[in-house]
DNA sequence: CAGTGTGAAAGGGTTCACAGCT
DNA sequence: AGCTGTGAACCCTTTCACACTG
């Protein structure tokens, strides 16, 4: 089952679909059940055509003069993104950010289920954080192997990141969600997606500077 | 002073420059003082020419056969991004993520200085988290105005995001770094940069699925 | 009309090819 | 050789233009 053509979804489209999804959920809670691209375009400050093409790529059809059925769009996006079946994950590095991610309930509705966390700090090992058990990092690889965990979330300090990534790979993990501000060297089939908060902030600063020069 | 031409930097380039910066810092600590694009290209799995063009945009020149001086590149990137003069910011929403950001020391070296945090929870108001004082949300707008704070970090739950964003704008804040999974409606000159963890994770999942189909 | 649907044009970013330097 | 520098080609994404539909 679930035999999608697995066509390549452009990354920008993929990211926007997630954002549409969040917003449509909210509109739905407010009792709406259809939207038009025109409205979405205003909300997101995007081009209406772009949204139409995004939805088209997701295999969603609308009806002219009316718009798109919100529940249908939500369902399509969820199935496209694979949120219908949840993926178990391990998290390494229970610092500020790691702990925050452990407590982020919303993830479960977005395809991630963090099963356990790992750290070196003896004060943390054996405790539970936001209901998730914390084990010693030395146990991560064997446990990942035994439990067939394929996704690792890396929230350790930069200097430790490569070492811990190697541990993950040794444990059979295939995809690493990397929050450490460093470049990871990983072998061929391993997938790495890095989140760079600093990059995002740099964009903000840059836009602010431009805005100021514009109005000066 | 600091009279840059303020040429438009492509956003992808901007983001990559931040990532180069992090990595070059690490190389520097390991005692290296030059790099070539060829090496960086391998580390980041990017095209060498792309890195050369990025550095060119940042106004950095290298020497043939040798490469680029790491300290010069770091300095150029920092000045380009405006990390030389630190920007004060307010943070609203001291939940898991908000608290984590308050404790992220590295920010100070990347142009952000979170001065204070704001929340509604009486248990948090009046305390300090990672050395940063937490005040009542009601005090945010007047304080922002008085202290001429221009950057707001929004880490409140989605349903509260619009209201708190409006408060920020009322307080004279010009740029909002938004971590809430929602679309913000803001008036013209206000800059919003949203971080969507869910989007990032969706990209990871998608790549993982492709990788699996490839090797099957 | 107020929306969807879609082919074609435009725009931007990435990659290629090759010249130049040491 | 091994690197930088750069114009041109390429490709992907966004935007435009317009036909279509209830």
Short mmCIF file of C-alpha atoms (C1' of nucleotides) in Angstrom, two decimals:
data_model
loop_
_atom_site.label_atom_id
_atom_site.label_comp_id
_atom_site.label_asym_id
_atom_site.label_seq_id
_atom_site.Cartn_x
_atom_site.Cartn_y
_atom_site.Cartn_z
CA UNK A 1 0.00 0.00 0.00
CA UNK A 2 0.89 3.70 -0.05
CA UNK A 3 2.28 3.33 -3.56
CA UNK A 4 3.01 6.91 -4.43
CA UNK A 5 4.98 7.55 -7.60
CA UNK A 6 7.63 9.01 -5.25
CA UNK A 7 8.12 11.86 -7.63
CA UNK A 8 10.77 14.33 -6.59
CA UNK A 9 9.27 17.18 -4.61
CA UNK A 10 11.22 20.44 -4.92
CA UNK A 11 12.64 21.29 -1.52
CA UNK A 12 11.17 24.80 -1.42
CA UNK A 13 7.76 23.32 -2.13
CA UNK A 14 8.21 20.68 0.57
CA UNK A 15 9.02 23.30 3.17
CA UNK A 16 6.10 25.47 2.19
CA UNK A 17 3.68 22.56 2.30
CA UNK A 18 4.59 22.04 5.95
CA UNK A 19 3.90 25.68 6.64
CA UNK A 20 0.59 25.58 4.81
CA UNK A 21 -0.34 22.53 6.85
CA UNK A 22 0.21 24.33 10.16
CA UNK A 23 -1.82 27.27 9.05
CA UNK A 24 -4.66 25.24 7.57
CA UNK A 25 -4.95 23.36 10.86
CA UNK A 26 -5.51 26.68 12.55
CA UNK A 27 -8.04 27.85 9.98
CA UNK A 28 -9.83 24.55 10.43
CA UNK A 29 -10.07 25.06 14.18
CA UNK A 30 -11.67 28.39 13.51
CA UNK A 31 -14.39 26.60 11.62
CA UNK A 32 -13.37 27.28 8.04
CA UNK A 33 -13.45 24.44 5.60
CA UNK A 34 -12.32 25.93 2.32
CA UNK A 35 -9.52 28.31 1.36
CA UNK A 36 -8.44 29.98 -1.80
CA UNK A 37 -4.89 30.50 -2.92
CA UNK A 38 -5.59 34.19 -3.05
CA UNK A 39 -6.19 34.26 0.68
CA UNK A 40 -3.23 32.03 1.48
CA UNK A 41 -1.04 34.20 -0.72
CA UNK A 42 -1.95 37.22 1.36
CA UNK A 43 -1.33 35.41 4.64
CA UNK A 44 2.07 34.16 3.60
CA UNK A 45 3.07 37.04 1.35
CA UNK A 46 3.62 34.61 -1.49
CA UNK A 47 2.46 34.46 -5.08
CA UNK A 48 -0.94 32.80 -5.48
CA UNK A 49 0.24 30.82 -8.48
CA UNK A 50 3.10 29.43 -6.49
CA UNK A 51 0.74 28.07 -3.89
CA UNK A 52 -1.42 26.58 -6.60
CA UNK A 53 1.60 24.83 -8.10
CA UNK A 54 2.68 23.60 -4.67
CA UNK A 55 -0.73 22.06 -4.09
CA UNK A 56 -0.72 20.64 -7.58
CA UNK A 57 2.60 18.94 -6.86
CA UNK A 58 1.06 17.50 -3.70
CA UNK A 59 -1.67 16.10 -5.90
CA UNK A 60 -4.41 18.31 -4.57
CA UNK A 61 -7.20 19.67 -6.76
CA UNK A 62 -9.45 22.58 -6.01
CA UNK A 63 -12.70 23.72 -7.45
CA UNK A 64 -12.82 26.97 -9.40
CA UNK A 65 -14.59 29.89 -7.81
CA UNK A 66 -14.60 28.06 -4.46
CA UNK A 67 -11.07 27.09 -3.57
CA UNK A 68 -9.60 24.04 -1.85
CA UNK A 69 -11.18 21.86 0.82
CA UNK A 70 -9.05 22.33 3.89
CA UNK A 71 -9.46 18.81 5.22
CA UNK A 72 -8.45 17.34 1.87
CA UNK A 73 -5.36 19.51 1.65
CA UNK A 74 -4.31 18.62 5.19
CA UNK A 75 -4.77 14.92 4.53
CA UNK A 76 -2.82 15.05 1.27
CA UNK A 77 0.07 16.91 2.82
CA UNK A 78 0.26 14.52 5.76
CA UNK A 79 0.31 11.49 3.55
CA UNK A 80 2.83 13.07 1.19
CA UNK A 81 5.19 13.88 4.05
CA UNK A 82 4.85 10.51 5.65
CA UNK A 83 3.31 11.84 8.83
CA UNK A 84 0.73 9.12 8.81
CA UNK A 85 3.21 6.59 10.10
CA UNK A 86 5.34 7.95 12.90
CA UNK A 87 9.11 7.48 12.89
CA UNK A 88 10.97 6.58 16.05
CA UNK A 89 14.08 8.57 16.82
CA UNK A 90 16.90 8.82 19.34
CA UNK A 91 18.19 12.13 20.61
CA UNK A 92 21.81 12.65 21.66
CA UNK A 93 22.80 15.55 23.84
CA UNK A 94 20.41 16.64 26.56
CA UNK A 95 21.52 20.26 26.84
CA UNK A 96 19.23 23.24 26.61
CA UNK A 97 18.16 22.60 23.06
CA UNK A 98 18.01 18.83 23.39
CA UNK A 99 15.75 19.08 26.41
CA UNK A 100 13.56 21.57 24.58
CA UNK A 101 13.12 19.20 21.66
CA UNK A 102 12.27 16.37 24.06
CA UNK A 103 9.41 18.48 25.33
CA UNK A 104 8.08 19.51 21.96
CA UNK A 105 4.76 17.64 21.90
CA UNK A 106 3.89 18.74 18.41
CA UNK A 107 6.57 16.53 16.89
CA UNK A 108 4.48 13.44 17.40
CA UNK A 109 1.92 14.85 15.01
CA UNK A 110 4.65 15.56 12.50
CA UNK A 111 6.13 12.15 12.03
CA UNK A 112 8.74 12.15 14.80
CA UNK A 113 8.60 10.19 18.00
CA UNK A 114 11.60 10.60 20.24
CA UNK A 115 11.88 7.36 22.16
CA UNK A 116 14.93 8.00 24.28
CA UNK A 117 17.70 10.48 24.88
CA UNK A 118 21.41 9.95 25.49
CA UNK A 119 24.03 11.98 27.29
CA UNK A 120 27.37 11.73 29.03
CA UNK A 121 26.38 13.66 32.16
CA UNK A 122 25.89 11.18 35.06
CA UNK A 123 23.47 13.63 36.65
CA UNK A 124 21.14 13.26 33.70
CA UNK A 125 21.57 9.55 32.99
CA UNK A 126 18.79 7.53 34.56
CA UNK A 127 16.40 10.45 34.82
CA UNK A 128 13.44 11.26 32.64
CA UNK A 129 13.07 14.56 30.85
CA UNK A 130 9.62 15.43 29.63
CA UNK A 131 8.79 11.78 30.08
CA UNK A 132 11.65 10.55 27.90
CA UNK A 133 14.31 8.36 29.55
CA UNK A 134 17.93 9.48 29.41
CA UNK A 135 20.57 6.78 28.98
CA UNK A 136 24.34 6.78 28.77
CA UNK A 137 25.71 7.65 25.36
CA UNK A 138 27.64 4.38 25.38
CA UNK A 139 24.34 2.55 25.12
CA UNK A 140 23.08 4.47 22.12
CA UNK A 141 24.64 2.45 19.31
CA UNK A 142 23.69 -1.00 20.63
CA UNK A 143 20.18 0.14 21.52
CA UNK A 144 19.68 1.76 18.12
CA UNK A 145 20.73 -1.47 16.50
CA UNK A 146 18.47 -3.62 18.63
CA UNK A 147 15.47 -1.32 18.26
CA UNK A 148 16.17 -0.66 14.58
CA UNK A 149 16.10 3.11 15.11
CA UNK A 150 16.87 4.90 11.87
CA UNK A 151 16.69 8.56 12.86
CA UNK A 152 19.08 10.39 15.15
CA UNK A 153 18.73 13.90 16.50
CA UNK A 154 22.06 15.49 17.25
CA UNK A 155 22.02 18.22 19.88
CA UNK A 156 25.50 17.90 21.35
CA UNK A 157 28.12 20.67 21.45
CA UNK A 158 29.98 21.20 18.18
CA UNK A 159 33.25 19.59 19.27
CA UNK A 160 31.48 16.33 20.12
CA UNK A 161 29.21 16.27 17.09
CA UNK A 162 31.37 14.23 14.73
CA UNK A 163 32.11 11.58 17.35
CA UNK A 164 28.47 11.19 18.30
CA UNK A 165 27.41 11.16 14.65
CA UNK A 166 29.86 8.30 14.10
CA UNK A 167 28.28 6.47 17.04
CA UNK A 168 24.85 6.93 15.49
CA UNK A 169 26.02 5.57 12.18
CA UNK A 170 27.65 2.64 13.95
CA UNK A 171 24.26 1.93 15.48
CA UNK A 172 22.66 1.73 12.05
CA UNK A 173 21.09 5.15 12.03
CA UNK A 174 20.42 6.33 8.49
CA UNK A 175 19.34 9.93 8.92
CA UNK A 176 20.76 12.58 11.23
CA UNK A 177 18.94 15.78 12.14
CA UNK A 178 21.89 17.93 13.07
CA UNK A 179 21.61 20.95 15.34
CA UNK A 180 25.33 21.19 16.08
CA UNK A 181 27.00 24.12 14.35
CA UNK A 182 29.55 22.05 12.50
CA UNK A 183 30.08 20.17 9.26
CA UNK A 184 29.55 16.42 9.60
CA UNK A 185 31.53 13.94 7.54
CA UNK A 186 29.32 10.96 6.86
CA UNK A 187 29.56 8.05 4.43
CA UNK A 188 27.44 7.81 1.29
CA UNK A 189 23.99 6.57 2.11
CA UNK A 190 23.62 8.52 5.35
CA UNK A 191 21.31 11.51 5.18
CA UNK A 192 22.09 14.68 7.12
CA UNK A 193 19.77 17.64 7.51
CA UNK A 194 21.31 20.49 9.45
CA UNK A 195 19.47 23.24 11.24
CA UNK A 196 21.49 26.41 11.46
CA UNK A 197 19.89 28.88 13.81
CA UNK A 198 22.76 31.25 13.19
CA UNK A 199 22.04 31.25 9.45
CA UNK A 200 18.42 32.06 10.08
CA UNK A 201 19.34 34.90 12.37
CA UNK A 202 21.82 36.21 9.85
CA UNK A 203 19.00 36.44 7.32
CA UNK A 204 16.93 38.40 9.82
CA UNK A 205 19.75 40.84 10.53
CA UNK A 206 20.41 41.27 6.85
CA UNK A 207 16.78 42.02 6.06
CA UNK A 208 16.65 44.48 8.92
CA UNK A 209 19.65 46.30 7.55
CA UNK A 210 18.09 46.49 4.11
CA UNK A 211 14.80 47.71 5.50
CA UNK A 212 16.61 50.48 7.31
CA UNK A 213 18.50 51.64 4.26
CA UNK A 214 15.30 51.62 2.25
CA UNK A 215 13.47 53.96 4.61
CA UNK A 216 16.43 56.23 5.24
CA UNK B 1 32.21 54.22 9.02
CA UNK B 2 31.35 50.69 7.88
CA UNK B 3 30.31 52.04 4.48
CA UNK B 4 29.66 48.87 2.59
CA UNK B 5 27.96 49.17 -0.76
CA UNK B 6 25.13 47.17 0.87
CA UNK B 7 24.84 45.07 -2.23
CA UNK B 8 22.16 42.44 -2.12
CA UNK B 9 23.54 39.15 -0.87
CA UNK B 10 21.65 36.12 -2.20
CA UNK B 11 20.00 34.39 0.73
CA UNK B 12 21.50 30.97 0.01
CA UNK B 13 24.93 32.57 -0.04
CA UNK B 14 24.25 34.35 3.22
CA UNK B 15 23.29 31.13 4.94
CA UNK B 16 26.29 29.29 3.61
CA UNK B 17 28.65 32.05 4.71
CA UNK B 18 27.46 31.52 8.28
CA UNK B 19 28.15 27.83 7.99
CA UNK B 20 31.60 28.40 6.51
CA UNK B 21 32.32 30.74 9.40
CA UNK B 22 31.54 28.10 12.00
CA UNK B 23 33.70 25.56 10.29
CA UNK B 24 36.62 27.91 9.66
CA UNK B 25 36.64 28.79 13.34
CA UNK B 26 37.09 25.12 14.08
CA UNK B 27 39.83 24.72 11.50
CA UNK B 28 41.55 27.73 12.98
CA UNK B 29 41.49 26.19 16.44
CA UNK B 30 43.19 23.16 15.00
CA UNK B 31 46.03 25.41 13.90
CA UNK B 32 45.28 25.75 10.20
CA UNK B 33 45.53 29.16 8.65
CA UNK B 34 44.67 28.64 5.01
CA UNK B 35 41.97 26.65 3.22
CA UNK B 36 41.17 25.95 -0.37
CA UNK B 37 37.71 25.81 -1.86
CA UNK B 38 38.45 22.29 -2.95
CA UNK B 39 38.78 21.17 0.65
CA UNK B 40 35.73 23.11 1.80
CA UNK B 41 33.75 21.67 -1.08
CA UNK B 42 34.54 18.18 0.13
CA UNK B 43 33.65 19.01 3.73
CA UNK B 44 30.32 20.54 2.81
CA UNK B 45 29.53 18.39 -0.20
CA UNK B 46 29.16 21.52 -2.29
CA UNK B 47 30.58 22.68 -5.58
CA UNK B 48 33.98 24.34 -5.25
CA UNK B 49 32.99 27.11 -7.64
CA UNK B 50 29.97 27.90 -5.56
CA UNK B 51 32.12 28.44 -2.51
CA UNK B 52 34.46 30.62 -4.54
CA UNK B 53 31.52 32.75 -5.69
CA UNK B 54 30.20 32.97 -2.15
CA UNK B 55 33.53 34.25 -0.90
CA UNK B 56 33.77 36.61 -3.85
CA UNK B 57 30.37 38.07 -2.93
CA UNK B 58 31.63 38.53 0.60
CA UNK B 59 34.52 40.47 -0.89
CA UNK B 60 37.17 37.95 -0.02
CA UNK B 61 40.14 37.25 -2.27
CA UNK B 62 42.35 34.21 -2.21
CA UNK B 63 45.74 33.52 -3.68
CA UNK B 64 46.07 30.95 -6.45
CA UNK B 65 47.81 27.70 -5.62
CA UNK B 66 47.48 28.51 -1.90
CA UNK B 67 43.86 29.22 -1.03
CA UNK B 68 42.23 31.64 1.36
CA UNK B 69 43.58 32.98 4.64
CA UNK B 70 41.22 31.69 7.29
CA UNK B 71 41.49 34.70 9.58
CA UNK B 72 40.73 37.06 6.70
CA UNK B 73 37.69 35.06 5.65
CA UNK B 74 36.36 34.93 9.21
CA UNK B 75 36.82 38.67 9.64
CA UNK B 76 35.13 39.47 6.33
CA UNK B 77 32.14 37.28 7.08
CA UNK B 78 31.71 38.75 10.54
CA UNK B 79 31.78 42.29 9.25
CA UNK B 80 29.47 41.44 6.37
CA UNK B 81 26.92 39.87 8.69
CA UNK B 82 27.11 42.68 11.18
CA UNK B 83 28.41 40.49 13.97
CA UNK B 84 30.95 43.09 14.91
CA UNK B 85 28.34 45.20 16.64
CA UNK B 86 26.00 43.14 18.78
CA UNK B 87 22.24 43.65 18.57
CA UNK B 88 20.13 43.67 21.70
CA UNK B 89 16.98 41.58 21.63
CA UNK B 90 13.96 40.67 23.73
CA UNK B 91 12.61 37.14 23.93
CA UNK B 92 8.95 36.40 24.48
CA UNK B 93 7.82 33.00 25.70
CA UNK B 94 10.00 31.18 28.19
CA UNK B 95 8.91 27.65 27.36
CA UNK B 96 11.25 24.81 26.49
CA UNK B 97 12.59 26.40 23.36
CA UNK B 98 12.67 29.93 24.74
CA UNK B 99 14.66 28.83 27.75
CA UNK B 100 17.03 26.92 25.50
CA UNK B 101 17.69 30.01 23.39
CA UNK B 102 18.30 32.05 26.54
CA UNK B 103 21.07 29.63 27.41
CA UNK B 104 22.70 29.57 24.00
CA UNK B 105 25.98 31.33 24.74
CA UNK B 106 27.13 31.24 21.16
CA UNK B 107 24.57 33.83 20.10
CA UNK B 108 26.57 36.63 21.62
CA UNK B 109 29.34 35.91 19.15
CA UNK B 110 26.82 35.96 16.33
CA UNK B 111 25.35 39.37 16.70
CA UNK B 112 22.53 38.62 19.14
CA UNK B 113 22.37 39.62 22.76
CA UNK B 114 19.20 38.63 24.54
CA UNK B 115 18.74 41.22 27.25
CA UNK B 116 15.53 40.06 28.85
CA UNK B 117 12.75 37.54 28.52
CA UNK B 118 8.99 37.92 28.95
CA UNK B 119 6.27 35.49 29.89
CA UNK B 120 2.79 35.30 31.35
CA UNK B 121 3.54 32.56 33.90
CA UNK B 122 3.77 34.13 37.39
CA UNK B 123 6.08 31.30 38.44
CA UNK B 124 8.64 32.47 35.90
CA UNK B 125 8.22 36.22 36.24
CA UNK B 126 10.84 37.70 38.52
CA UNK B 127 13.24 34.79 38.15
CA UNK B 128 16.39 34.59 36.09
CA UNK B 129 16.93 31.91 33.48
CA UNK B 130 20.50 31.37 32.35
CA UNK B 131 21.24 34.75 33.85
CA UNK B 132 18.55 36.55 31.88
CA UNK B 133 15.73 38.23 33.85
CA UNK B 134 12.15 37.25 33.12
CA UNK B 135 9.52 39.99 33.23
CA UNK B 136 5.79 40.10 32.73
CA UNK B 137 4.69 40.23 29.11
CA UNK B 138 2.74 43.37 29.89
CA UNK B 139 6.03 45.17 30.41
CA UNK B 140 7.54 44.15 27.11
CA UNK B 141 6.20 46.89 24.85
CA UNK B 142 7.00 49.83 27.14
CA UNK B 143 10.43 48.44 27.97
CA UNK B 144 11.23 47.82 24.31
CA UNK B 145 10.27 51.38 23.56
CA UNK B 146 12.33 52.82 26.39
CA UNK B 147 15.37 50.69 25.64
CA UNK B 148 14.98 51.08 21.87
CA UNK B 149 15.06 47.32 21.33
CA UNK B 150 14.58 46.51 17.68
CA UNK B 151 14.71 42.70 17.62
CA UNK B 152 12.16 40.34 19.12
CA UNK B 153 12.46 36.59 19.47
CA UNK B 154 9.08 34.90 19.46
CA UNK B 155 8.94 31.54 21.22
CA UNK B 156 5.36 31.47 22.44
CA UNK B 157 2.78 28.81 21.54
CA UNK B 158 1.19 29.24 18.12
CA UNK B 159 -2.17 30.53 19.35
CA UNK B 160 -0.51 33.40 21.22
CA UNK B 161 1.98 34.27 18.51
CA UNK B 162 -0.02 36.91 16.64
CA UNK B 163 -0.98 38.74 19.83
CA UNK B 164 2.56 38.79 21.14
CA UNK B 165 3.90 39.84 17.75
CA UNK B 166 1.49 42.77 17.81
CA UNK B 167 2.80 43.68 21.25
CA UNK B 168 6.34 43.64 19.93
CA UNK B 169 5.43 45.89 17.04
CA UNK B 170 3.62 48.22 19.43
CA UNK B 171 6.88 48.44 21.36
CA UNK B 172 8.75 49.56 18.27
CA UNK B 173 10.36 46.27 17.42
CA UNK B 174 11.33 46.10 13.74
CA UNK B 175 12.40 42.51 13.26
CA UNK B 176 10.84 39.35 14.61
CA UNK B 177 12.60 36.01 14.75
CA UNK B 178 9.61 33.72 14.81
CA UNK B 179 9.75 30.18 16.16
CA UNK B 180 5.99 29.78 16.49
CA UNK B 181 4.50 27.46 13.88
CA UNK B 182 2.09 30.00 12.47
CA UNK B 183 1.82 32.71 9.86
CA UNK B 184 2.24 36.21 11.27
CA UNK B 185 0.41 39.18 9.84
CA UNK B 186 2.64 42.22 10.20
CA UNK B 187 2.55 45.70 8.67
CA UNK B 188 4.90 46.76 5.90
CA UNK B 189 8.27 47.69 7.30
CA UNK B 190 8.40 44.90 9.89
CA UNK B 191 10.76 42.06 9.08
CA UNK B 192 9.86 38.49 9.99
CA UNK B 193 12.17 35.50 9.74
CA UNK B 194 10.51 32.25 10.66
CA UNK B 195 12.25 29.08 11.76
CA UNK B 196 10.25 26.00 10.91
CA UNK B 197 11.68 22.96 12.59
CA UNK B 198 8.89 20.89 11.11
CA UNK B 199 9.92 21.92 7.59
CA UNK B 200 13.47 20.93 8.27
CA UNK B 201 12.40 17.58 9.60
CA UNK B 202 10.15 17.04 6.62
CA UNK B 203 13.17 17.49 4.37
CA UNK B 204 15.04 14.89 6.39
CA UNK B 205 12.21 12.38 6.17
CA UNK B 206 11.84 12.99 2.48
CA UNK B 207 15.53 12.44 1.80
CA UNK B 208 15.46 9.30 3.88
CA UNK B 209 12.60 7.94 1.83
CA UNK B 210 14.44 8.69 -1.40
CA UNK B 211 17.61 7.11 -0.13
CA UNK B 212 15.70 3.95 0.71
CA UNK B 213 14.08 3.70 -2.69
CA UNK B 214 17.43 4.22 -4.34
CA UNK B 215 19.10 1.31 -2.59
CA UNK B 216 16.10 -1.02 -2.80
"C1'" DC C 1 -16.59 37.74 -11.54
"C1'" DA C 2 -13.42 35.04 -8.34
"C1'" DG C 3 -11.46 31.32 -8.26
"C1'" DT C 4 -8.50 27.03 -10.47
"C1'" DG C 5 -5.30 25.14 -14.01
"C1'" DT C 6 -1.33 25.43 -16.96
"C1'" DG C 7 1.96 26.47 -20.63
"C1'" DA C 8 5.44 29.98 -21.46
"C1'" DA C 9 8.64 33.62 -20.02
"C1'" DA C 10 11.61 35.42 -16.60
"C1'" DG C 11 14.64 35.31 -12.93
"C1'" DG C 12 18.35 33.53 -9.90
"C1'" DG C 13 21.47 30.20 -8.43
"C1'" DT C 14 24.42 26.57 -9.60
"C1'" DT C 15 27.57 24.33 -12.51
"C1'" DC C 16 30.74 24.17 -16.37
"C1'" DA C 17 34.74 25.49 -18.93
"C1'" DC C 18 38.66 27.61 -19.26
"C1'" DA C 19 41.97 31.49 -18.48
"C1'" DG C 20 45.45 33.05 -15.16
"C1'" DC C 21 48.54 32.79 -11.35
"C1'" DT C 22 52.65 30.75 -8.52
"C1'" DA D 1 50.47 20.59 -10.98
"C1'" DG D 2 46.87 23.03 -7.84
"C1'" DC D 3 44.68 26.57 -6.94
"C1'" DT D 4 41.77 31.21 -7.82
"C1'" DG D 5 38.83 33.98 -10.89
"C1'" DT D 6 35.06 34.62 -14.07
"C1'" DG D 7 31.99 34.65 -18.11
"C1'" DA D 8 28.68 31.55 -20.18
"C1'" DA D 9 25.51 27.67 -20.08
"C1'" DC D 10 22.36 25.30 -17.57
"C1'" DC D 11 18.68 24.29 -14.60
"C1'" DC D 12 15.30 24.98 -11.21
"C1'" DT D 13 11.95 28.03 -9.27
"C1'" DT D 14 9.04 31.76 -9.49
"C1'" DT D 15 6.10 34.74 -11.95
"C1'" DC D 16 3.22 36.04 -15.79
"C1'" DA D 17 -0.56 35.48 -18.96
"C1'" DC D 18 -4.52 33.63 -20.17
"C1'" DA D 19 -7.90 29.89 -20.88
"C1'" DC D 20 -11.35 27.67 -18.16
"C1'" DT D 21 -15.17 26.88 -14.82
"C1'" DG D 22 -19.27 27.32 -11.62
#
